[in-house]
Coordinates of C-alpha atoms and ligand atoms in Angstrom, one line a residue:
X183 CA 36.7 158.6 217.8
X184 CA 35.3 161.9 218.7
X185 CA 36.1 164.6 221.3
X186 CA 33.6 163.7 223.5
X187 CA 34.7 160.4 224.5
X188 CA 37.7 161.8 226.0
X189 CA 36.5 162.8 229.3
X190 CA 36.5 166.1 228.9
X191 CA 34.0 168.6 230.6
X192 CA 31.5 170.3 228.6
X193 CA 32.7 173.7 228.5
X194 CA 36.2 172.3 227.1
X195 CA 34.0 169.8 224.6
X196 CA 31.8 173.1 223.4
X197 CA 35.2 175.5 223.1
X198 CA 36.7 172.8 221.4
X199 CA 33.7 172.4 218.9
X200 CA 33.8 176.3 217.8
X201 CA 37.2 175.6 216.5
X202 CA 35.7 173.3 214.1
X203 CA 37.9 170.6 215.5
X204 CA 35.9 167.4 215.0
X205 CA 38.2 164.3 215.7
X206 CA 41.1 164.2 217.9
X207 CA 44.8 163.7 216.5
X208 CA 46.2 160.5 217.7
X209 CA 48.5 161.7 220.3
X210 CA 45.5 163.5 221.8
X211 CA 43.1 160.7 221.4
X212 CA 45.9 158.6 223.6
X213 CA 47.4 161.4 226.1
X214 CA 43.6 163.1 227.0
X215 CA 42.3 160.0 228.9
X216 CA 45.2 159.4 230.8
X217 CA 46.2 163.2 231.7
X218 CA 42.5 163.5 233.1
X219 CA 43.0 160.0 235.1
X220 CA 46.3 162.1 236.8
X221 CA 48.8 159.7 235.3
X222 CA 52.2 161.0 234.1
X223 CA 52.9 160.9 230.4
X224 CA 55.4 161.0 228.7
X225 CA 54.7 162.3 225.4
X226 CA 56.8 161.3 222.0
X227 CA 55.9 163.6 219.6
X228 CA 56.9 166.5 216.8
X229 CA 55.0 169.6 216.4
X230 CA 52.5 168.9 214.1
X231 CA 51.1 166.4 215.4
X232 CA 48.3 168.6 217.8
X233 CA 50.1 167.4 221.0
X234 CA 49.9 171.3 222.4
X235 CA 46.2 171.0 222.7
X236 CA 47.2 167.4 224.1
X237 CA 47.5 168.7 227.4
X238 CA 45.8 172.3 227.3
X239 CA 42.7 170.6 226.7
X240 CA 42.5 168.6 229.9
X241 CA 44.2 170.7 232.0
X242 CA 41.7 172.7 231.1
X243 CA 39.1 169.8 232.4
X244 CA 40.9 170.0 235.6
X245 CA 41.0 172.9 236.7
X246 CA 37.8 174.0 236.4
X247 CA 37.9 173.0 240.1
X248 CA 39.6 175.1 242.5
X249 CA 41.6 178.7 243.3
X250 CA 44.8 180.0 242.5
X251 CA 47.1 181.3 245.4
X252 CA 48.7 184.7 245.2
X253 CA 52.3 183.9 244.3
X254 CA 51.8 179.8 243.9
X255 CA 50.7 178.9 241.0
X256 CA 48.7 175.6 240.4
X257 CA 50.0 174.7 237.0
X258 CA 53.5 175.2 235.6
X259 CA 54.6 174.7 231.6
X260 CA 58.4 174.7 230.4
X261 CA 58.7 176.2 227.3
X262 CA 62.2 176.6 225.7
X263 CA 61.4 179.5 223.8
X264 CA 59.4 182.7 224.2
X265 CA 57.4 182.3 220.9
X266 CA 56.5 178.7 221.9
X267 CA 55.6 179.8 225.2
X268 CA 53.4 182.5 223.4
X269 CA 51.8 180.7 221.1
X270 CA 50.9 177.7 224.0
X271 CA 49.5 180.8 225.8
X272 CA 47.3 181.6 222.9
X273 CA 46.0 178.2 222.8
X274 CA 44.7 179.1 226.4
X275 CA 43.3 181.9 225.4
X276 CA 41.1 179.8 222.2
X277 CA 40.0 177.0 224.0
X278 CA 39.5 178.4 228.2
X279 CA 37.7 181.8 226.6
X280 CA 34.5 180.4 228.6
X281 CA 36.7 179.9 232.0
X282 CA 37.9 182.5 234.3
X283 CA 41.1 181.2 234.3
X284 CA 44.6 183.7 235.2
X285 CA 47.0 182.3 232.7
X286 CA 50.3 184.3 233.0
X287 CA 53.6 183.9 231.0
X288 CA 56.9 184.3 231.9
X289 CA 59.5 185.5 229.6
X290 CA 62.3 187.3 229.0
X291 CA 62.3 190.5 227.3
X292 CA 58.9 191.6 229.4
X293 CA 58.8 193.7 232.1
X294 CA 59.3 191.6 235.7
X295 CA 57.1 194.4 237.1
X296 CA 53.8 193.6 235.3
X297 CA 54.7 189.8 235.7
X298 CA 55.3 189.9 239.6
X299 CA 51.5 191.8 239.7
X300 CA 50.1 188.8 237.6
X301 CA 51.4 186.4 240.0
X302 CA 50.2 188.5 243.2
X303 CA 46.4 187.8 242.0
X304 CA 47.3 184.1 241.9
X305 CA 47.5 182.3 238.5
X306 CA 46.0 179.1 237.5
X307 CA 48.2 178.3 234.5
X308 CA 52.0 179.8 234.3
X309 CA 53.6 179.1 231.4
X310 CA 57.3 179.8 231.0
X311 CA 61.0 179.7 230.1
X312 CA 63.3 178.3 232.0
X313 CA 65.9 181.4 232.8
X314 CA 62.8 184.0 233.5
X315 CA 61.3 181.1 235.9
X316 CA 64.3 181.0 237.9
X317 CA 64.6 184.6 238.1
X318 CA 61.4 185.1 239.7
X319 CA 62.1 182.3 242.3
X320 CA 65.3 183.7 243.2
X321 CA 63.6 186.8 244.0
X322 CA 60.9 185.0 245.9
X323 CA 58.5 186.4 244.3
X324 CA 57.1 182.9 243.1
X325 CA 56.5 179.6 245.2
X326 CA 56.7 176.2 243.1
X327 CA 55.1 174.3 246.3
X328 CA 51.5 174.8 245.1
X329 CA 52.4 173.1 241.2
X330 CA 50.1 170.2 241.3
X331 CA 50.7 169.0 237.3
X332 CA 54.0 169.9 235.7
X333 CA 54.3 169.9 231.7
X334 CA 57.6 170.0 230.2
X335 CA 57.1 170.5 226.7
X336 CA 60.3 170.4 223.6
X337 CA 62.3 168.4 226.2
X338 CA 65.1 167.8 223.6
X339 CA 65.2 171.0 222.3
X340 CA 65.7 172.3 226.1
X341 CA 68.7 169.9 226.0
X342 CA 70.2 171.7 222.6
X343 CA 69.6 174.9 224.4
X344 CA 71.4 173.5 227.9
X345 CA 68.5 174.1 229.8
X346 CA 68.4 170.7 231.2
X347 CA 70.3 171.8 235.1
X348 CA 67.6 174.7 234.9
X349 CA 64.7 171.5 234.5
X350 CA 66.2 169.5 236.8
X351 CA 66.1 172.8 239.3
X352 CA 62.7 173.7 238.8
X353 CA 61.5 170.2 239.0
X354 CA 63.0 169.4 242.6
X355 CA 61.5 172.9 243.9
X356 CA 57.9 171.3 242.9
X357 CA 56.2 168.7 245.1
X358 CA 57.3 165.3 244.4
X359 CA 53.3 164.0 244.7
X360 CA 52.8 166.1 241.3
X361 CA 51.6 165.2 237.9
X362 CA 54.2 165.2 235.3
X363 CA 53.6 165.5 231.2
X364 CA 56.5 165.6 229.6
X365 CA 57.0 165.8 225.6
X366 CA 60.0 165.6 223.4
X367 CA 60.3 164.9 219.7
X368 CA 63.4 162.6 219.7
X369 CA 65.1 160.3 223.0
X370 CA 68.7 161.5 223.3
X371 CA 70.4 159.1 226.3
X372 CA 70.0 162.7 228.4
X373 CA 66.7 162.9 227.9
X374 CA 65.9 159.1 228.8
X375 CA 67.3 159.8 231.8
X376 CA 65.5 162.9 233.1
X377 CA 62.2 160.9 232.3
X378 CA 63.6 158.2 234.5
X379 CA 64.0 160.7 237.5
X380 CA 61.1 163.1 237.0
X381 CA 58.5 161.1 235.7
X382 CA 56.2 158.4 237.7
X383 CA 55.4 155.2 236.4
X384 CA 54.6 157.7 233.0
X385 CA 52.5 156.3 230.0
X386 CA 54.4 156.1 226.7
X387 CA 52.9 157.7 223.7
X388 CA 54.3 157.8 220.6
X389 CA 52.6 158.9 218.1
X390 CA 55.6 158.7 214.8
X391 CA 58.4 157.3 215.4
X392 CA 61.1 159.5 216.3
X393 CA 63.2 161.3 213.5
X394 CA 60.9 160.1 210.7
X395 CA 60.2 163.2 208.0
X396 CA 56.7 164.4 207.2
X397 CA 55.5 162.2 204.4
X398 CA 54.2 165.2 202.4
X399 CA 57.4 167.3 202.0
X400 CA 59.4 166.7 198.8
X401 CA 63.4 166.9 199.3
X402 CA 65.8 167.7 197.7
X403 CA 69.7 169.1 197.8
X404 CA 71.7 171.2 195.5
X405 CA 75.1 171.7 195.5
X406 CA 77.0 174.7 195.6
X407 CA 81.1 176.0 196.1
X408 CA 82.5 177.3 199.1
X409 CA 82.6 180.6 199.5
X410 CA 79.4 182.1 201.3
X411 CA 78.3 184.5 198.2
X412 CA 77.6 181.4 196.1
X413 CA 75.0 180.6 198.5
X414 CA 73.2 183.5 198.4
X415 CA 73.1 183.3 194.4
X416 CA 71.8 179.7 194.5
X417 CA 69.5 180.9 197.0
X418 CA 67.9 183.6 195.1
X419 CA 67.9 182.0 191.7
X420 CA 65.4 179.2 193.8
X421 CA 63.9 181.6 195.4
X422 CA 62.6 183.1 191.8
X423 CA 62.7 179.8 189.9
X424 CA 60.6 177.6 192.6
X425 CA 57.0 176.4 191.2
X426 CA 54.2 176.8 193.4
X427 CA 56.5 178.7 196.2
X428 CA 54.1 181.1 198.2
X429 CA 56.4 181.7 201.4
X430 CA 59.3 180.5 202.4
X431 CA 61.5 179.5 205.7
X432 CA 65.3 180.0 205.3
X433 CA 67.3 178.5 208.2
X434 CA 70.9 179.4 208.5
X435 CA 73.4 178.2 211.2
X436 CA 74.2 181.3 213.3
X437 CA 72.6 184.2 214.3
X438 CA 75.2 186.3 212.1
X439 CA 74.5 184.3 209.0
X440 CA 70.7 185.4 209.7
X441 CA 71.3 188.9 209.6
X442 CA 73.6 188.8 207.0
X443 CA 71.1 187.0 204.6
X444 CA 68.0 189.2 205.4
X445 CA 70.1 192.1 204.4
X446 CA 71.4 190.6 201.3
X447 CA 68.2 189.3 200.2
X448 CA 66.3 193.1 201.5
X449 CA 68.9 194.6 199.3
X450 CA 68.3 192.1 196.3
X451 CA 64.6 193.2 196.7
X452 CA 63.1 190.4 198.2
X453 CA 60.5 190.9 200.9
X454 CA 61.7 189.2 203.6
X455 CA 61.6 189.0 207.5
X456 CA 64.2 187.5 210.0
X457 CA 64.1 186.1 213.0
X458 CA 66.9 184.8 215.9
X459 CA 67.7 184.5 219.6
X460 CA 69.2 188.2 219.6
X461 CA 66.6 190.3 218.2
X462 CA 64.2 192.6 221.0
X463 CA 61.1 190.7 222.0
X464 CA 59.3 193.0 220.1
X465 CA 60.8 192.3 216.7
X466 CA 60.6 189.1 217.2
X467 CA 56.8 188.6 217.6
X468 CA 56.3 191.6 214.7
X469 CA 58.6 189.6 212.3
X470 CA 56.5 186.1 212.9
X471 CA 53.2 188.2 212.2
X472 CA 53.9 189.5 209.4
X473 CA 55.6 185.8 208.1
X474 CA 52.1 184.2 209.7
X475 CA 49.6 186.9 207.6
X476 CA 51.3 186.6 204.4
X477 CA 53.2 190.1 204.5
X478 CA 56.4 188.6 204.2
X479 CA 56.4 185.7 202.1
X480 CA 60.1 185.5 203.1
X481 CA 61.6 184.7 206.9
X482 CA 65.5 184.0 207.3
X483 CA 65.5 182.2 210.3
X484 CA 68.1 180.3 213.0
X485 CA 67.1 176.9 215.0
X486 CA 66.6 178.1 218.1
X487 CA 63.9 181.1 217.0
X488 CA 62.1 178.6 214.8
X489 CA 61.8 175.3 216.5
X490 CA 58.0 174.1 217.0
X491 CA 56.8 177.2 215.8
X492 CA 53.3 177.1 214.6
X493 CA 53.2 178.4 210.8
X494 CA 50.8 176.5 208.9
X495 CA 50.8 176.6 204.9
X496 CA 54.4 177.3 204.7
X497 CA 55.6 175.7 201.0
X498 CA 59.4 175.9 200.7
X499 CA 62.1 175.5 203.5
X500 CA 65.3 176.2 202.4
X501 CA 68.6 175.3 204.7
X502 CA 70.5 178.3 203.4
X503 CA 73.2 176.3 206.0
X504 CA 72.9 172.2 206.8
X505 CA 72.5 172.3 210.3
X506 CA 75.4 170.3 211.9
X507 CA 72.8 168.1 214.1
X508 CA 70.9 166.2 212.2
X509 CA 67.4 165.8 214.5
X510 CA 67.7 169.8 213.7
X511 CA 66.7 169.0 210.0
X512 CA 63.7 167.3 210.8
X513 CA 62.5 169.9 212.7
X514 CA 63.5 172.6 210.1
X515 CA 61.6 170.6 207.4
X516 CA 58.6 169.8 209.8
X517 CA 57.8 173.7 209.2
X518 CA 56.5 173.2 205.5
X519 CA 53.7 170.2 204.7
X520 CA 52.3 170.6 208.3
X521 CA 48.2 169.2 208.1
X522 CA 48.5 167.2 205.8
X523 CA 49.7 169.8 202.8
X524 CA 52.4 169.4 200.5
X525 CA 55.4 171.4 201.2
X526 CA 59.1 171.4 199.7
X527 CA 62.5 171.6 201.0
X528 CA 65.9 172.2 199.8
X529 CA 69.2 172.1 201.2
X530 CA 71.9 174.5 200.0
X531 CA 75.1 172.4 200.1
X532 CA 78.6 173.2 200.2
X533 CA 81.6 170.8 200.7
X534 CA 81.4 172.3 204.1
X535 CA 78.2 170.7 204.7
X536 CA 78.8 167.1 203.4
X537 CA 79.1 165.3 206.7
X538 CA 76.4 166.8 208.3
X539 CA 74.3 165.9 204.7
X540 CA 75.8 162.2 205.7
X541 CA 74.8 162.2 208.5
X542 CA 71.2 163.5 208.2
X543 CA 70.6 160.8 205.2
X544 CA 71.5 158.1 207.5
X545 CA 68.9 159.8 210.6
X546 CA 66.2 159.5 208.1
X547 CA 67.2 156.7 206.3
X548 CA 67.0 157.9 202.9
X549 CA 69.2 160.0 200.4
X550 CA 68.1 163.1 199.4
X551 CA 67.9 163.8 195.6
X552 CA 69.4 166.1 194.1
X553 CA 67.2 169.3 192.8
X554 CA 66.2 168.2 189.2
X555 CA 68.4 169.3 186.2
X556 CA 71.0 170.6 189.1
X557 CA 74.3 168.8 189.9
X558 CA 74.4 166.3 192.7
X559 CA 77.0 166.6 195.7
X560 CA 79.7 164.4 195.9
X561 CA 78.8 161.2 196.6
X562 CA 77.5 160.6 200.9
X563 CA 80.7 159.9 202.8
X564 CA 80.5 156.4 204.8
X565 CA 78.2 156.3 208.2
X566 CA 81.6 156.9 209.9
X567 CA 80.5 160.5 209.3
X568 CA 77.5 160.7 211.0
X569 CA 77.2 162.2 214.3
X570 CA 79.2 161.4 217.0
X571 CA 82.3 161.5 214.6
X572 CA 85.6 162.5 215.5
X573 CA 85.4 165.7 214.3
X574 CA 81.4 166.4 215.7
X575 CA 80.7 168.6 218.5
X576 CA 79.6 167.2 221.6
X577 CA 76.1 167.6 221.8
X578 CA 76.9 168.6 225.9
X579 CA 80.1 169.6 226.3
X580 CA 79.3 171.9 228.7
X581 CA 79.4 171.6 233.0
X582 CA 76.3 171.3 234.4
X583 CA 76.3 174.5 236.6
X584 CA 77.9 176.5 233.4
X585 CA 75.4 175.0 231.2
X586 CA 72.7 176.4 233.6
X587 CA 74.2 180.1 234.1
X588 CA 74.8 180.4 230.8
X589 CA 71.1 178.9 229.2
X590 CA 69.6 181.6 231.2
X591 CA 67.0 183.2 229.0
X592 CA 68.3 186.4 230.5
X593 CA 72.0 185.4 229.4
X594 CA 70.6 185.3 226.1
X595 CA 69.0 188.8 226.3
X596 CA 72.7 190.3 227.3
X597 CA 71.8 190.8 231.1
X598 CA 73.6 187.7 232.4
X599 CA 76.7 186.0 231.8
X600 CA 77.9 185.4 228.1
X601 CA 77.2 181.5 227.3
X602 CA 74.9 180.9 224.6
X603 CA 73.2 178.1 223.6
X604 CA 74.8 175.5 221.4
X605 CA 73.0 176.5 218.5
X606 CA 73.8 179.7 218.4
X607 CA 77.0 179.4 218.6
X608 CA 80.2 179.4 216.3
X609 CA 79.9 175.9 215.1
X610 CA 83.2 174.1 214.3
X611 CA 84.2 174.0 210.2
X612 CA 85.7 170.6 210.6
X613 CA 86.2 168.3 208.2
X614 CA 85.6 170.2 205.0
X615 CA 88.7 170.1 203.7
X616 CA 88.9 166.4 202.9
X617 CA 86.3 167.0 201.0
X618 CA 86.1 167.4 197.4
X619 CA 82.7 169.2 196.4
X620 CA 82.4 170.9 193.0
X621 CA 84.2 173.7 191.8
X622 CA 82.3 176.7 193.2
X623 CA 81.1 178.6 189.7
X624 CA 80.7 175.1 188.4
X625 CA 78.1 174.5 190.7
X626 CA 76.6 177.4 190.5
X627 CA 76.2 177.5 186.9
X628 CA 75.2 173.7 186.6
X629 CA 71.8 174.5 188.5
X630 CA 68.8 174.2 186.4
X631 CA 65.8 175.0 188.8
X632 CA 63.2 172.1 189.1
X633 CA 61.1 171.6 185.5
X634 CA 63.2 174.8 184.2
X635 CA 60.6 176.9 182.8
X636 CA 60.0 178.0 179.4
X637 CA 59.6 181.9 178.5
X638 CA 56.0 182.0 178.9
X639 CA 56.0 180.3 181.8
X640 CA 54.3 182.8 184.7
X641 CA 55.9 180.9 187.5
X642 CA 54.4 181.5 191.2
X643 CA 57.3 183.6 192.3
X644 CA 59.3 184.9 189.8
X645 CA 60.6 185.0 185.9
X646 CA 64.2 183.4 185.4
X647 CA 66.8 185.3 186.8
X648 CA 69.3 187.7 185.1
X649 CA 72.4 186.3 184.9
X650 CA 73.7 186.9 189.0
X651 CA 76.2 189.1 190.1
X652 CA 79.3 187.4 190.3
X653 CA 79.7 189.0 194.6
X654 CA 77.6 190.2 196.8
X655 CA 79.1 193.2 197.2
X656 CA 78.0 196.5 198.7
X657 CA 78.0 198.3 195.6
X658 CA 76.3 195.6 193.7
X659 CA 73.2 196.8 191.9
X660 CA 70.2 195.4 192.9
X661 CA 67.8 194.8 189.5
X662 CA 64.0 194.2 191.2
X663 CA 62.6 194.1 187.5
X664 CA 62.5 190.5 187.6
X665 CA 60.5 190.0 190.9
X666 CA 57.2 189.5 191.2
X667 CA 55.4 192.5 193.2
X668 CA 54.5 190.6 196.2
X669 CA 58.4 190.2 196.8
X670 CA 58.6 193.6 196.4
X671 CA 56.1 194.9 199.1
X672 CA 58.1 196.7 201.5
X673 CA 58.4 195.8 204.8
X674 CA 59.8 197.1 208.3
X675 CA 61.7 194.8 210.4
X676 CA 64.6 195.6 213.2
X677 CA 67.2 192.7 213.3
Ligands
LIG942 P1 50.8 171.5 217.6 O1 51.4 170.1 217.3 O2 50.3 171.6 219.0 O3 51.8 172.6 217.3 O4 49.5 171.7 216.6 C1 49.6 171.8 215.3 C2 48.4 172.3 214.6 O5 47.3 171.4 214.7 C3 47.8 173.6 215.3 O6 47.6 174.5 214.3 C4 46.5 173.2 215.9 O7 45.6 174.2 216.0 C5 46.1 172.0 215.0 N1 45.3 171.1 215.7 C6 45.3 170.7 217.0 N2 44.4 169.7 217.2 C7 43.7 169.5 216.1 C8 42.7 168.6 215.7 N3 42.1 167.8 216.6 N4 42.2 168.6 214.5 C9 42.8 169.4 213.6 N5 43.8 170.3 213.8 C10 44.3 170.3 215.1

């Protein structure tokens, strides 16, 4: 199958064709046809898998007929993040260079002067989060009336982020004759049911079943003691010890935990970049440049900055934290072996983490090794575990009408209310003290890295560690003679 029997008008086909994209991915091969034909779809799909170009591509197609409005725009996409909504922007930009096409964005952290003048010329394509969206509306400066195809993209990661009221909002302020694409990489009961109200008579795509891992990605678990500076040692002595490691994604839990690594890890000489909901727009986008470029090989990251970000050729993700939801680990690992590439990940395990380690093993169906030569963790605790648990947080525990004031994008910038979104927030420590995990320096001083290396070994990122520090303490010397030099290069980032 080849581009061209999609249906999609030549100018798309020949933009398409400079990209040196040949054959379609299977979820565009199935959505294009039907998107052109009008139809709502409803779109089952990770990352990954091309779906972004899925439905730029036609929309594209379609709109090379008619004229935006001043203030109404013809097309509308829900992004839950700004980077997302960025980077589908940018895909825009690549493949509708030959059209004369407004494409605006609508996010927080920009000013609303420049964006209210973009939407005064009219705007073909407005692509945006939730929170900003709703700002402009309520200050009628935008008019959903004109939105003649709707696409709302990361539907389940809109419902981790409690954006869902905001959707439902948005979606009864556009005409009900509309064209609806929605796409989501998992089918929580919430979700089913928004497709059940919002979408007509949709086609089903699925292009991997939901929750599956990337084939390509090698897993693996090591297990450490509780207190928070045995993490960080683990951490780096991987980190120097990992084969074939070029860059990196760490993902820890909270925000805080973010910061706190990248400093620890800056201090320890590492190159490294970080990225989370708090940080200025600014620092955002220059951290994930310098990650995307190669000038950080390093980026400590949290969930909800990370999700469905484009990165390709990352090797190694490390969960520096288990995330405590376990469709969160699929996503986290779906950043390394994207196209078909190899990529590793490894979780950093404490007794704290054991149930949501249970629980992730039973969402993919398989139990995660142990790094080689390192000790296991304590043996999976029975399915009772898994989520939905006595002791696991309620994926929406929050009202409807709090869950939308407080998922505001502008809530999360500190100029509205003071909710945040679930995963950014103080997660609950249940449960770990009925478990029995290793003694902490035992664990630590079990791990052998994977195929421990002999002396001459020149691994990719670094020689075996001197023996760590037994804290992390402020005053703790930081040796960089061990580190290869392209850890070393210096690097600015505000966090
Ligand atoms: P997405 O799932 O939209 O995040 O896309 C993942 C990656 O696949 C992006 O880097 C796209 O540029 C790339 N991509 C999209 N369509 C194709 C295609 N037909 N062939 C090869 N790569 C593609």
């Amino acid at each position: 199958m080849s581009f061209s029997h999609l249906g999609l008008s030549d100018k798309v086909l020949a933009a398409v064709a400079a990209t040196g994209y040949t054959t379609p991915t299977p979820i565009q091969e199935q959505a294009i046809p039907h998107v052109l034909a009008r139809r709502d779809v409803l779109g089952i799909a990770q990352t990954g898998t091309g779906k972004t170009a899925a439905f730029v591509l036609p929309m594209l197609t379609l709109l090379e007929k008619g004229r935006a409005r001043a203030r109404m725009p013809r097309t509308l996409i829900l992004e839950p993040t700004r980077e997302l909504a960025a980077q589908v922007k940018e895909q825009f930009d690549k493949y509708g260079a030959g059209q004369k096409l407004n494409v605006a964005l609508l996010i927080g952290g920009v000013s609303f002067g420049d964006q209210d003048t973009k939407l005064t010329r009219g705007v073909d394509v407005l692509i945006a989060t939730p929170g900003r969206l709703l700002d402009h509306t309520e200050r009628g400066g935008l008019l959903l009336t004109g939105v003649e195809l709707l696409v709302i993209d990361e539907a389940d990661r809109m419902l981790d982020m409690g954006f869902i009221p905001d959707i439902e909002r948005i979606c009864k302020m556009i005409p009900f004759t509309r064209q609806t694409l929605f796409f989501t990489a998992t089918m929580p009961p919430e979700i089913a049911r928004i497709t059940e109200t919002f979408l007509h008579n949709p086609q089903r795509i699925e292009v991997s079943r939901p929750a599956t891992t990337a084939v390509g990605v090698s897993q693996f678990q090591i297990s450490v003691g509780r207190e928070p500076h045995e993490k960080r040692e683990v951490l780096r002595r991987l980190l120097r010890d990992a084969q074939d490691l070029n860059n990196a994604i760490i993902f820890c839990n909270r925000k805080r935990e973010v910061a706190l690594l990248y400093k620890s890890l800056h201090k320890h000489g590492f190159s490294v970049g970080a990225l989370h909901g708090d940080m200025d727009q600014s620092a955002r986008t220059a951290a994930l440049d310098q990650f995307r470029k190669g000038e950080i090989p390093l980026l400590v990251a949290s969930d909800v900055a990370a999700r469905g970000l484009d990165i390709p050729a990352v090797s190694h993700v490390f969960n520096f934290d288990v995330p405590h939801h376990a469709d969160d680990y699929v996503h986290r690992i779906g950043r390394t072996g994207r196209a078909g590439r190899a990529g590793t990940a490894i979780s950093i395990v404490s007794p704290l983490d054991h149930k949501s380690m249970a629980a992730i093993e039973k969402l993919i169906g398989q139990s995660i090794p142990p790094v080689e030569g390192g000790s296991a963790v304590q043996p999976i605790e029975s399915t009772a575990a898994a989520p939905g648990g006595e002791s696991e947080q309620p994926r929406h525990s929050r009202g409807r009408d709090g869950a939308r004031e407080g998922s505001r994008e502008g809530s999360r910038e500190g100029s509205r209310g003071s909710r945040k979104p679930r995963r950014e927030r103080e997660p609950r420590r249940s449960g770990g003290g009925r478990n029995s995990g290793p003694q902490p320096q035992a664990a630590v001083a079990a791990f052998t890295p994977p195929s421990a290396p002999p002396p001459s070994r020149t691994p990719s990122i670094g020689r075996p560690e001197a023996p760590p520090a037994p804290r992390d303490t402020s005053s703790e010397p930081a040796d960089h003679s061990h580190l290869p030099a392209f850890l070393l290069r210096p690097v600015r980032a505000r966090i």
